[in-house]
Amino acid sequence: MKSYQNPKGTYDVRPDMAAKYQQLEGILESIAHFYGYEEIRTPIFEDTGVFKRENDSSDMVNKEMYTFSMNGKDSFTLRPEGTAGVVRSYVQNKYYALADQPVKMYYYGPMFRHEHPQKGRYRQFEQFGIESIGAKSPMLDAEGIALGYSMIKALGLKNVRVRINSLGDDESRKNYREKLAAYFRPHIHELCTDCQRRLEQNPLRILDCKVDADHPVMKDVPLISDSLNEPSKAYFKEVLDCLDALEIPYVIDPKLVRGLDYYTDTVFEVENITGNAGAQATVFAGGRYDGLVSYFGGPDVSGFGFAMGMERLIMLAEDEGTKLDEMPKTEVYVMSLGNVGTKPLEIATECRALGYITDFNYASRSLKSQFKTVERSGAKVAVIIGESELADNKINIKNNRTKEQITVSLDEFADALDRIMEEENEENSL
Ligand code: ATP
Ligand code: MG
């Protein structure tokens, strides 16, 4: 016999955890709907080219992707992030031709990156993200940040900080890349081999290096803010004005470049500043991307998006005492005694149709053991089907709190159950 374990960097969502995920997804979805976003579901794998774009120098693309081929010709990749697939879909399905832009979409589901697993960092993890594609306005950047901010507030996270920066437009970034490359070139042999590659590919990436973060050369790097042209500066200022108007606190971090290569103008990260997330403190992050839609063959329109790590959200929400697993529990439990045929299933189905979360006894068990199940389930009401009562078309309903039990005809059952449940719900809301 062989025994197996889940692959390194993955985890099972056991039923107790699944309840938390469901609750979290419900909260995030309802807030996204509130802001006018609709769900999109794209495939979990795509043509590798969707993620591995020309000149992309990010670690994610170069080192972390799960890429496979079934015939030695076509190459596919398990999605490491959500944006590229959504933009691919936006272009392929010509959403850009819709009268109202931007198109606002949210998604959630598993992402795959071959990283070094640690607390809050996995190889298969869940992200919830939004994309608003087809328009550009500082108000949209600020709205996107506000949306994510209201999500983490709803989850009870208190000590969060928005760090924000602007990478400017193409011209600004080109200026900056040249300045940075000139600055790093004399020191490049002191930096890691990745940074040596980054120097020619995309020197901005050096600023995101986790190996060289504390190297003295990082202290006096030229800042992007000094390379932004006037339109880029003006755009950034307007984004900040919007955040001020919404009273969202932020700090400008002129070295923030983000881990993905497609961002232009606004980039931001929201991190938890207390708690035990350690190095994995970034809760959600994103920014604006001007060139991605046209890269995929669409018109020259811009997009904005962010993604949040759901494992980190759950971890931090629980640290703040938010109870994500207080899911609705069994309300009605249907017991049976003697030969009652398929009645337990039928009555349970009827209770569910009335809107109550219901479970039932299907085996030959003593009443005592069934009552124990009722206690454990927390059901407010036990319905007891007995062989002799059933012969008279009657059934028992027991209020589990008051221990009061009544016998009613099957015709009266639905009304009687509704009445008891109503009383119980009133009792609970007092
Ligand atoms: P980091 O700097 O932490 O590696 P990143 O720049 O790779 O983050 P993004 O690609 O922007 O992050 O992903 C957005 C969010 O998704 C992160 O802020 C984080 O909450 C979550 N995330 C990213 N990678 C992982 C992972 N391997 N496991 C769990 N959550 C992750
Ligand atoms: Mg990363």
CSV table of C-alpha atoms and ligand atoms in Angstrom, one decimal:
chain,number,residue,atom,x,y,z
A,1,MET,CA,0.0,0.0,0.0
A,2,LYS,CA,1.2,3.5,-0.8
A,3,SER,CA,0.4,6.5,1.3
A,4,TYR,CA,0.3,10.0,-0.2
A,5,GLN,CA,0.4,13.6,1.1
A,6,ASN,CA,-0.7,16.7,-0.5
A,7,PRO,CA,2.1,18.4,-2.6
A,8,LYS,CA,4.4,20.8,-0.8
A,9,GLY,CA,3.0,24.3,-0.7
A,10,THR,CA,-0.6,23.2,-1.0
A,11,TYR,CA,-3.2,22.6,1.7
A,12,ASP,CA,-6.6,20.8,2.0
A,13,VAL,CA,-9.5,23.1,2.7
A,14,ARG,CA,-11.2,20.9,5.3
A,15,PRO,CA,-14.9,21.4,6.0
A,16,ASP,CA,-14.2,23.7,9.0
A,17,MET,CA,-11.9,25.8,6.8
A,18,ALA,CA,-14.3,25.7,3.8
A,19,ALA,CA,-17.0,27.4,5.9
A,20,LYS,CA,-14.5,30.3,6.4
A,21,TYR,CA,-13.7,30.5,2.7
A,22,GLN,CA,-17.4,30.5,1.8
A,23,GLN,CA,-18.1,33.3,4.3
A,24,LEU,CA,-15.1,35.3,3.0
A,25,GLU,CA,-16.1,34.8,-0.6
A,26,GLY,CA,-19.7,35.9,0.3
A,27,ILE,CA,-18.4,39.1,1.9
A,28,LEU,CA,-16.0,40.0,-0.9
A,29,GLU,CA,-18.6,39.2,-3.6
A,30,SER,CA,-21.3,41.3,-2.1
A,31,ILE,CA,-19.0,44.3,-1.7
A,32,ALA,CA,-17.8,43.9,-5.3
A,33,HIS,CA,-21.4,43.8,-6.5
A,34,PHE,CA,-22.1,46.9,-4.5
A,35,TYR,CA,-19.4,48.7,-6.5
A,36,GLY,CA,-20.8,47.5,-9.8
A,37,TYR,CA,-18.5,44.6,-10.5
A,38,GLU,CA,-19.6,41.3,-12.1
A,39,GLU,CA,-18.0,37.9,-11.8
A,40,ILE,CA,-15.8,36.5,-14.6
A,41,ARG,CA,-14.4,33.0,-14.6
A,42,THR,CA,-11.4,32.2,-16.9
A,43,PRO,CA,-9.6,28.9,-17.3
A,44,ILE,CA,-7.1,27.8,-14.7
A,45,PHE,CA,-4.5,27.3,-17.5
A,46,GLU,CA,-3.8,29.4,-20.5
A,47,ASP,CA,-1.4,29.4,-23.4
A,48,THR,CA,2.0,30.2,-21.8
A,49,GLY,CA,2.2,33.3,-23.9
A,50,VAL,CA,-0.7,34.9,-22.0
A,51,PHE,CA,1.6,35.1,-18.9
A,52,LYS,CA,5.1,35.0,-20.4
A,53,ARG,CA,5.0,38.2,-22.4
A,54,GLU,CA,7.8,39.7,-24.4
A,55,ASN,CA,10.4,41.5,-22.3
A,56,ASP,CA,8.8,40.4,-19.1
A,57,SER,CA,11.5,40.2,-16.4
A,58,SER,CA,9.5,39.4,-13.3
A,59,ASP,CA,10.5,36.5,-11.1
A,60,MET,CA,7.0,35.2,-11.4
A,61,VAL,CA,7.3,34.7,-15.1
A,62,ASN,CA,10.9,33.7,-15.1
A,63,LYS,CA,11.0,31.3,-12.2
A,64,GLU,CA,7.7,30.5,-10.7
A,65,MET,CA,5.4,29.3,-13.4
A,66,TYR,CA,4.0,25.7,-13.7
A,67,THR,CA,4.4,25.2,-17.4
A,68,PHE,CA,3.5,22.0,-19.3
A,69,SER,CA,3.0,20.5,-22.7
A,70,MET,CA,1.1,17.4,-23.6
A,71,ASN,CA,2.3,17.0,-27.2
A,72,GLY,CA,5.7,18.7,-27.1
A,73,LYS,CA,4.4,21.6,-29.2
A,74,ASP,CA,1.8,23.6,-27.4
A,75,SER,CA,2.8,25.1,-24.1
A,76,PHE,CA,0.3,25.8,-21.3
A,77,THR,CA,0.8,27.4,-17.9
A,78,LEU,CA,-1.2,27.1,-14.7
A,79,ARG,CA,-2.3,30.7,-14.0
A,80,PRO,CA,0.1,32.4,-11.6
A,81,GLU,CA,-2.2,35.5,-11.4
A,82,GLY,CA,-5.6,36.6,-12.6
A,83,THR,CA,-5.2,39.8,-14.6
A,84,ALA,CA,-3.6,38.4,-17.8
A,85,GLY,CA,-6.5,35.9,-18.4
A,86,VAL,CA,-9.1,38.5,-17.7
A,87,VAL,CA,-7.5,40.9,-20.2
A,88,ARG,CA,-7.2,38.0,-22.7
A,89,SER,CA,-10.9,37.4,-22.3
A,90,TYR,CA,-11.8,41.1,-22.6
A,91,VAL,CA,-10.0,41.3,-25.9
A,92,GLN,CA,-11.1,37.9,-27.3
A,93,ASN,CA,-14.8,38.5,-26.5
A,94,LYS,CA,-14.6,42.2,-27.7
A,95,TYR,CA,-15.9,43.6,-24.4
A,96,TYR,CA,-14.2,46.8,-25.6
A,97,ALA,CA,-17.0,47.2,-28.1
A,98,LEU,CA,-19.6,47.4,-25.3
A,99,ALA,CA,-21.2,50.9,-25.1
A,100,ASP,CA,-20.3,51.4,-21.4
A,101,GLN,CA,-16.6,51.3,-20.3
A,102,PRO,CA,-14.9,50.4,-18.2
A,103,VAL,CA,-16.0,46.8,-17.9
A,104,LYS,CA,-15.8,46.0,-14.2
A,105,MET,CA,-15.1,42.4,-13.3
A,106,TYR,CA,-14.1,40.4,-10.3
A,107,TYR,CA,-12.8,36.8,-10.0
A,108,TYR,CA,-11.6,34.5,-7.4
A,109,GLY,CA,-9.9,31.1,-7.4
A,110,PRO,CA,-6.6,29.2,-7.2
A,111,MET,CA,-3.3,30.6,-8.6
A,112,PHE,CA,-0.1,28.6,-8.9
A,113,ARG,CA,3.4,29.8,-8.3
A,114,HIS,CA,6.5,27.7,-7.7
A,115,GLU,CA,7.7,29.6,-4.6
A,116,HIS,CA,9.5,28.7,-1.4
A,117,PRO,CA,6.5,27.8,0.8
A,118,GLN,CA,6.2,29.5,4.2
A,119,LYS,CA,3.6,30.9,6.4
A,120,GLY,CA,1.2,32.9,4.2
A,121,ARG,CA,3.0,31.9,1.0
A,122,TYR,CA,1.9,28.8,-0.9
A,123,ARG,CA,2.3,27.2,-4.3
A,124,GLN,CA,-1.4,26.9,-4.8
A,125,PHE,CA,-3.2,29.8,-3.2
A,126,GLU,CA,-6.5,31.7,-3.6
A,127,GLN,CA,-6.8,35.2,-4.9
A,128,PHE,CA,-9.8,37.5,-5.1
A,129,GLY,CA,-9.2,40.2,-7.6
A,130,ILE,CA,-10.9,43.0,-9.6
A,131,GLU,CA,-10.3,44.5,-13.0
A,132,SER,CA,-11.8,47.6,-14.4
A,133,ILE,CA,-10.9,47.7,-18.1
A,134,GLY,CA,-11.5,50.1,-20.9
A,135,ALA,CA,-11.2,53.6,-19.3
A,136,LYS,CA,-8.6,55.7,-17.5
A,137,SER,CA,-9.4,58.2,-14.8
A,138,PRO,CA,-7.7,59.0,-11.5
A,139,MET,CA,-11.2,58.5,-10.0
A,140,LEU,CA,-11.2,54.9,-11.2
A,141,ASP,CA,-7.8,54.2,-9.5
A,142,ALA,CA,-9.0,55.7,-6.3
A,143,GLU,CA,-12.3,53.8,-6.5
A,144,GLY,CA,-10.5,50.5,-6.9
A,145,ILE,CA,-8.3,51.2,-3.9
A,146,ALA,CA,-11.4,52.3,-1.9
A,147,LEU,CA,-13.2,49.1,-2.9
A,148,GLY,CA,-10.3,46.9,-1.6
A,149,TYR,CA,-10.0,49.1,1.5
A,150,SER,CA,-13.7,48.6,2.3
A,151,MET,CA,-13.3,44.9,1.9
A,152,ILE,CA,-10.5,44.6,4.5
A,153,LYS,CA,-12.4,47.0,6.8
A,154,ALA,CA,-15.4,44.7,6.5
A,155,LEU,CA,-13.2,41.9,7.6
A,156,GLY,CA,-12.2,43.7,10.7
A,157,LEU,CA,-8.6,44.6,9.7
A,158,LYS,CA,-7.7,47.7,11.5
A,159,ASN,CA,-4.0,48.4,11.2
A,160,VAL,CA,-3.5,48.6,7.5
A,161,ARG,CA,-1.5,51.0,5.5
A,162,VAL,CA,-1.7,51.9,1.8
A,163,ARG,CA,1.6,52.4,0.2
A,164,ILE,CA,1.4,54.1,-3.2
A,165,ASN,CA,3.7,55.2,-6.0
A,166,SER,CA,3.5,56.2,-9.7
A,167,LEU,CA,5.6,54.5,-12.4
A,168,GLY,CA,4.4,57.2,-14.8
A,169,ASP,CA,3.8,56.8,-18.5
A,170,ASP,CA,6.1,55.2,-21.1
A,171,GLU,CA,8.2,58.3,-21.5
A,172,SER,CA,8.7,58.7,-17.8
A,173,ARG,CA,9.6,55.1,-17.3
A,174,LYS,CA,12.1,55.1,-20.2
A,175,ASN,CA,13.8,58.1,-18.6
A,176,TYR,CA,13.9,56.4,-15.3
A,177,ARG,CA,15.2,53.1,-16.6
A,178,GLU,CA,18.1,54.8,-18.2
A,179,LYS,CA,18.9,56.8,-15.0
A,180,LEU,CA,18.7,53.6,-12.9
A,181,ALA,CA,20.8,51.5,-15.2
A,182,ALA,CA,23.5,54.2,-15.2
A,183,TYR,CA,23.3,54.3,-11.5
A,184,PHE,CA,23.6,50.6,-10.9
A,185,ARG,CA,26.1,49.7,-13.7
A,186,PRO,CA,29.3,50.5,-11.7
A,187,HIS,CA,28.0,48.4,-8.7
A,188,ILE,CA,26.4,45.6,-10.6
A,189,HIS,CA,29.0,42.9,-9.8
A,190,GLU,CA,28.2,43.5,-6.1
A,191,LEU,CA,24.5,42.5,-6.7
A,192,CYS,CA,22.9,39.1,-7.1
A,193,THR,CA,22.9,37.3,-10.4
A,194,ASP,CA,19.2,38.0,-10.8
A,195,CYS,CA,19.9,41.7,-10.5
A,196,GLN,CA,22.7,41.4,-13.1
A,197,ARG,CA,20.1,40.0,-15.5
A,198,ARG,CA,17.6,42.7,-14.5
A,199,LEU,CA,20.1,45.5,-15.2
A,200,GLU,CA,19.6,45.1,-19.0
A,201,GLN,CA,16.1,43.6,-19.0
A,202,ASN,CA,14.4,46.0,-16.6
A,203,PRO,CA,16.4,47.8,-14.0
A,204,LEU,CA,13.2,48.8,-12.1
A,205,ARG,CA,13.1,45.2,-11.0
A,206,ILE,CA,16.3,45.6,-9.0
A,207,LEU,CA,14.3,47.8,-6.6
A,208,ASP,CA,12.0,44.9,-5.9
A,209,CYS,CA,14.9,42.5,-5.2
A,210,LYS,CA,14.6,40.7,-1.9
A,211,VAL,CA,18.2,39.5,-1.8
A,212,ASP,CA,19.8,42.9,-2.3
A,213,ALA,CA,17.2,45.0,-0.4
A,214,ASP,CA,19.7,46.0,2.3
A,215,HIS,CA,22.7,46.6,0.0
A,216,PRO,CA,24.2,50.1,0.6
A,217,VAL,CA,23.7,50.9,-3.1
A,218,MET,CA,20.0,50.8,-2.6
A,219,LYS,CA,20.1,53.7,-0.2
A,220,ASP,CA,20.7,56.5,-2.7
A,221,VAL,CA,19.0,55.2,-5.8
A,222,PRO,CA,17.4,57.8,-8.0
A,223,LEU,CA,13.7,58.1,-7.4
A,224,ILE,CA,11.0,57.7,-10.1
A,225,SER,CA,9.3,60.8,-8.7
A,226,ASP,CA,12.2,62.8,-10.2
A,227,SER,CA,11.7,61.2,-13.6
A,228,LEU,CA,8.0,61.7,-14.0
A,229,ASN,CA,7.0,64.0,-16.8
A,230,GLU,CA,4.3,66.6,-16.3
A,231,PRO,CA,1.2,64.5,-17.4
A,232,SER,CA,2.3,61.6,-15.2
A,233,LYS,CA,2.9,63.9,-12.2
A,234,ALA,CA,-0.5,65.5,-12.7
A,235,TYR,CA,-2.2,62.1,-13.0
A,236,PHE,CA,-0.6,60.9,-9.8
A,237,LYS,CA,-1.6,64.0,-7.9
A,238,GLU,CA,-5.2,63.6,-8.9
A,239,VAL,CA,-5.2,60.0,-7.7
A,240,LEU,CA,-3.9,61.2,-4.3
A,241,ASP,CA,-6.5,64.0,-4.2
A,242,CYS,CA,-9.2,61.4,-4.7
A,243,LEU,CA,-7.8,59.3,-1.9
A,244,ASP,CA,-7.7,62.4,0.3
A,245,ALA,CA,-11.4,63.1,-0.6
A,246,LEU,CA,-12.3,59.6,0.4
A,247,GLU,CA,-10.2,59.9,3.6
A,248,ILE,CA,-8.1,56.8,2.8
A,249,PRO,CA,-4.8,57.1,4.6
A,250,TYR,CA,-1.7,56.4,2.5
A,251,VAL,CA,2.0,56.9,2.3
A,252,ILE,CA,3.9,57.6,-0.9
A,253,ASP,CA,6.7,55.1,-1.3
A,254,PRO,CA,8.9,56.2,-4.2
A,255,LYS,CA,10.7,52.9,-4.3
A,256,LEU,CA,7.5,50.8,-4.7
A,257,VAL,CA,7.6,49.0,-8.1
A,258,ARG,CA,5.5,45.8,-7.6
A,259,GLY,CA,6.3,42.3,-8.6
A,260,LEU,CA,4.6,42.3,-12.1
A,261,ASP,CA,5.9,44.0,-15.2
A,262,TYR,CA,2.8,45.4,-16.8
A,263,TYR,CA,2.1,48.3,-14.4
A,264,THR,CA,2.1,52.0,-15.5
A,265,ASP,CA,1.2,55.1,-13.5
A,266,THR,CA,-0.4,54.0,-10.2
A,267,VAL,CA,1.0,51.1,-8.2
A,268,PHE,CA,0.0,50.3,-4.7
A,269,GLU,CA,0.2,47.8,-1.9
A,270,VAL,CA,-1.9,47.5,1.2
A,271,GLU,CA,-0.2,45.9,4.1
A,272,ASN,CA,-1.1,44.9,7.6
A,273,ILE,CA,1.2,46.7,10.0
A,274,THR,CA,0.5,44.6,13.1
A,275,GLY,CA,-0.2,41.0,13.6
A,276,ASN,CA,1.8,37.9,12.7
A,277,ALA,CA,1.9,37.9,8.9
A,278,GLY,CA,5.6,38.6,9.2
A,279,ALA,CA,7.3,39.1,5.8
A,280,GLN,CA,4.0,38.2,4.2
A,281,ALA,CA,2.2,41.4,5.3
A,282,THR,CA,0.9,42.5,2.0
A,283,VAL,CA,-2.8,41.8,1.9
A,284,PHE,CA,-3.6,43.2,-1.5
A,285,ALA,CA,-1.8,45.0,-4.3
A,286,GLY,CA,-2.3,46.2,-7.8
A,287,GLY,CA,-2.2,49.1,-10.1
A,288,ARG,CA,-2.9,50.5,-13.5
A,289,TYR,CA,-1.8,48.9,-16.8
A,290,ASP,CA,-1.9,51.0,-20.0
A,291,GLY,CA,-0.3,48.5,-22.4
A,292,LEU,CA,-1.8,45.2,-21.6
A,293,VAL,CA,-5.1,45.4,-23.6
A,294,SER,CA,-3.3,46.5,-26.8
A,295,TYR,CA,-0.6,43.8,-26.2
A,296,PHE,CA,-3.4,41.2,-26.5
A,297,GLY,CA,-4.5,42.8,-29.8
A,298,GLY,CA,-7.2,45.0,-28.3
A,299,PRO,CA,-7.6,48.8,-28.6
A,300,ASP,CA,-5.2,51.2,-26.8
A,301,VAL,CA,-7.3,51.3,-23.6
A,302,SER,CA,-6.2,51.2,-20.0
A,303,GLY,CA,-7.1,49.0,-17.1
A,304,PHE,CA,-6.8,48.9,-13.3
A,305,GLY,CA,-6.9,46.0,-10.9
A,306,PHE,CA,-5.8,44.4,-7.7
A,307,ALA,CA,-5.6,41.0,-6.2
A,308,MET,CA,-5.8,39.9,-2.6
A,309,GLY,CA,-4.4,36.8,-1.0
A,310,MET,CA,-7.3,35.0,0.6
A,311,GLU,CA,-5.2,32.9,3.0
A,312,ARG,CA,-3.7,36.0,4.3
A,313,LEU,CA,-7.1,37.7,4.6
A,314,ILE,CA,-8.4,34.8,6.7
A,315,MET,CA,-5.4,34.7,8.9
A,316,LEU,CA,-5.4,38.5,9.6
A,317,ALA,CA,-9.2,38.6,10.0
A,318,GLU,CA,-9.0,35.9,12.6
A,319,ASP,CA,-6.2,37.7,14.4
A,320,GLU,CA,-8.6,40.6,14.7
A,321,GLY,CA,-11.3,38.4,16.2
A,322,THR,CA,-13.5,38.3,13.2
A,323,LYS,CA,-15.5,35.1,13.3
A,324,LEU,CA,-15.6,33.8,9.7
A,325,ASP,CA,-17.0,30.4,10.6
A,326,GLU,CA,-20.2,31.4,12.2
A,327,MET,CA,-22.0,29.9,9.4
A,328,PRO,CA,-25.7,29.0,9.6
A,329,LYS,CA,-26.1,25.7,11.4
A,330,THR,CA,-28.7,23.0,11.3
A,331,GLU,CA,-32.1,24.5,12.3
A,332,VAL,CA,-34.3,21.4,12.1
A,333,TYR,CA,-33.4,17.8,12.8
A,334,VAL,CA,-35.8,15.0,11.7
A,335,MET,CA,-35.8,12.0,13.9
A,336,SER,CA,-37.4,8.7,13.4
A,337,LEU,CA,-38.7,5.7,15.4
A,338,GLY,CA,-39.8,2.4,14.1
A,339,ASN,CA,-40.7,1.5,10.6
A,340,VAL,CA,-41.4,4.9,8.9
A,341,GLY,CA,-40.1,4.1,5.4
A,342,THR,CA,-38.9,7.1,3.4
A,343,LYS,CA,-40.8,9.6,5.5
A,344,PRO,CA,-37.7,11.1,7.2
A,345,LEU,CA,-36.3,12.1,3.8
A,346,GLU,CA,-39.6,13.4,2.6
A,347,ILE,CA,-40.2,15.5,5.7
A,348,ALA,CA,-36.6,16.8,5.7
A,349,THR,CA,-37.1,17.8,2.1
A,350,GLU,CA,-40.3,19.6,3.0
A,351,CYS,CA,-38.5,21.5,5.9
A,352,ARG,CA,-35.8,22.6,3.5
A,353,ALA,CA,-38.4,23.8,1.0
A,354,LEU,CA,-39.8,25.9,3.9
A,355,GLY,CA,-36.4,27.5,4.1
A,356,TYR,CA,-34.9,25.7,7.1
A,357,ILE,CA,-31.4,24.1,7.1
A,358,THR,CA,-32.3,20.5,7.9
A,359,ASP,CA,-30.7,17.2,8.6
A,360,PHE,CA,-32.3,13.9,9.3
A,361,ASN,CA,-31.8,10.4,10.8
A,362,TYR,CA,-31.5,7.7,8.2
A,363,ALA,CA,-30.4,4.7,10.3
A,364,SER,CA,-32.0,2.6,12.9
A,365,ARG,CA,-30.8,4.3,16.1
A,366,SER,CA,-32.2,4.8,19.6
A,367,LEU,CA,-34.1,8.0,20.4
A,368,LYS,CA,-31.4,8.7,23.0
A,369,SER,CA,-28.6,8.6,20.4
A,370,GLN,CA,-30.7,10.7,18.0
A,371,PHE,CA,-31.3,13.3,20.7
A,372,LYS,CA,-27.6,13.5,21.2
A,373,THR,CA,-27.2,14.3,17.5
A,374,VAL,CA,-29.9,17.0,17.9
A,375,GLU,CA,-27.9,18.6,20.8
A,376,ARG,CA,-24.6,18.5,18.9
A,377,SER,CA,-26.2,20.0,15.8
A,378,GLY,CA,-27.6,22.9,17.7
A,379,ALA,CA,-31.0,22.5,15.9
A,380,LYS,CA,-33.8,24.6,17.3
A,381,VAL,CA,-36.4,22.1,16.5
A,382,ALA,CA,-36.6,18.3,16.4
A,383,VAL,CA,-39.3,16.7,14.3
A,384,ILE,CA,-40.1,13.2,15.5
A,385,ILE,CA,-41.6,10.7,13.2
A,386,GLY,CA,-43.0,7.7,15.1
A,387,GLU,CA,-44.4,4.6,13.5
A,388,SER,CA,-47.7,4.6,15.5
A,389,GLU,CA,-48.4,8.4,15.0
A,390,LEU,CA,-47.6,8.1,11.3
A,391,ALA,CA,-50.3,5.5,11.0
A,392,ASP,CA,-52.7,8.2,12.2
A,393,ASN,CA,-51.1,10.8,9.8
A,394,LYS,CA,-49.6,12.6,12.8
A,395,ILE,CA,-46.1,13.9,13.6
A,396,ASN,CA,-44.4,15.4,16.6
A,397,ILE,CA,-42.5,18.7,16.8
A,398,LYS,CA,-40.3,19.5,19.8
A,399,ASN,CA,-38.9,22.9,20.6
A,400,ASN,CA,-35.4,22.1,21.7
A,401,ARG,CA,-35.1,25.1,23.9
A,402,THR,CA,-38.4,25.0,25.9
A,403,LYS,CA,-38.6,21.2,25.5
A,404,GLU,CA,-42.2,21.6,24.7
A,405,GLN,CA,-43.5,19.0,22.3
A,406,ILE,CA,-46.7,19.0,20.2
A,407,THR,CA,-48.4,16.5,18.0
A,408,VAL,CA,-50.0,17.8,14.7
A,409,SER,CA,-51.5,16.3,11.6
A,410,LEU,CA,-49.3,16.1,8.6
A,411,ASP,CA,-51.5,18.7,6.9
A,412,GLU,CA,-50.8,21.1,9.7
A,413,PHE,CA,-47.1,20.3,9.9
A,414,ALA,CA,-45.8,23.2,7.8
A,415,ASP,CA,-47.8,25.9,9.6
A,416,ALA,CA,-46.9,24.5,13.0
A,417,LEU,CA,-43.2,24.3,12.2
A,418,ASP,CA,-43.2,27.9,10.8
A,419,ARG,CA,-44.9,29.1,13.9
A,420,ILE,CA,-42.4,27.5,16.2
A,421,MET,CA,-39.4,28.7,14.2
A,422,GLU,CA,-40.8,32.2,14.1
A,423,GLU,CA,-41.1,32.3,17.9
A,424,GLU,CA,-37.6,30.9,18.2
A,425,ASN,CA,-36.2,33.5,15.9
A,426,GLU,CA,-38.0,36.3,17.8
A,427,GLU,CA,-36.6,34.9,21.1
A,428,ASN,CA,-33.1,35.0,19.7
A,429,SER,CA,-33.3,38.5,18.4
A,430,LEU,CA,-34.4,39.8,21.9
B,1,ATP,P1,4.9,39.2,-2.7
B,1,ATP,O1,5.8,40.4,-2.8
B,1,ATP,O2,4.3,38.9,-1.3
B,1,ATP,O3,5.6,38.0,-3.4
B,1,ATP,P2,3.5,39.6,-5.2
B,1,ATP,O4,4.1,40.9,-5.6
B,1,ATP,O5,4.0,38.4,-5.8
B,1,ATP,O6,3.6,39.5,-3.6
B,1,ATP,P3,0.9,39.8,-6.3
B,1,ATP,O7,1.3,39.0,-7.5
B,1,ATP,O8,0.6,41.3,-6.6
B,1,ATP,O9,2.0,39.7,-5.2
B,1,ATP,O10,-0.3,39.2,-5.5
B,1,ATP,C1,-1.3,39.9,-4.8
B,1,ATP,C2,-1.5,39.3,-3.4
B,1,ATP,O11,-1.6,37.9,-3.5
B,1,ATP,C3,-0.3,39.4,-2.5
B,1,ATP,O12,-0.4,40.7,-1.9
B,1,ATP,C4,-0.6,38.3,-1.5
B,1,ATP,O13,-1.6,38.7,-0.6
B,1,ATP,C5,-1.1,37.2,-2.4
B,1,ATP,N1,-0.1,36.3,-2.8
B,1,ATP,C6,0.9,36.4,-3.7
B,1,ATP,N2,1.7,35.3,-3.8
B,1,ATP,C7,1.2,34.4,-2.9
B,1,ATP,C8,1.5,33.1,-2.4
B,1,ATP,N3,2.5,32.4,-3.0
B,1,ATP,N4,0.8,32.5,-1.4
B,1,ATP,C9,-0.2,33.2,-0.9
B,1,ATP,N5,-0.6,34.4,-1.2
B,1,ATP,C10,0.1,35.1,-2.2
B,2,MG,MG,5.7,37.2,-5.3
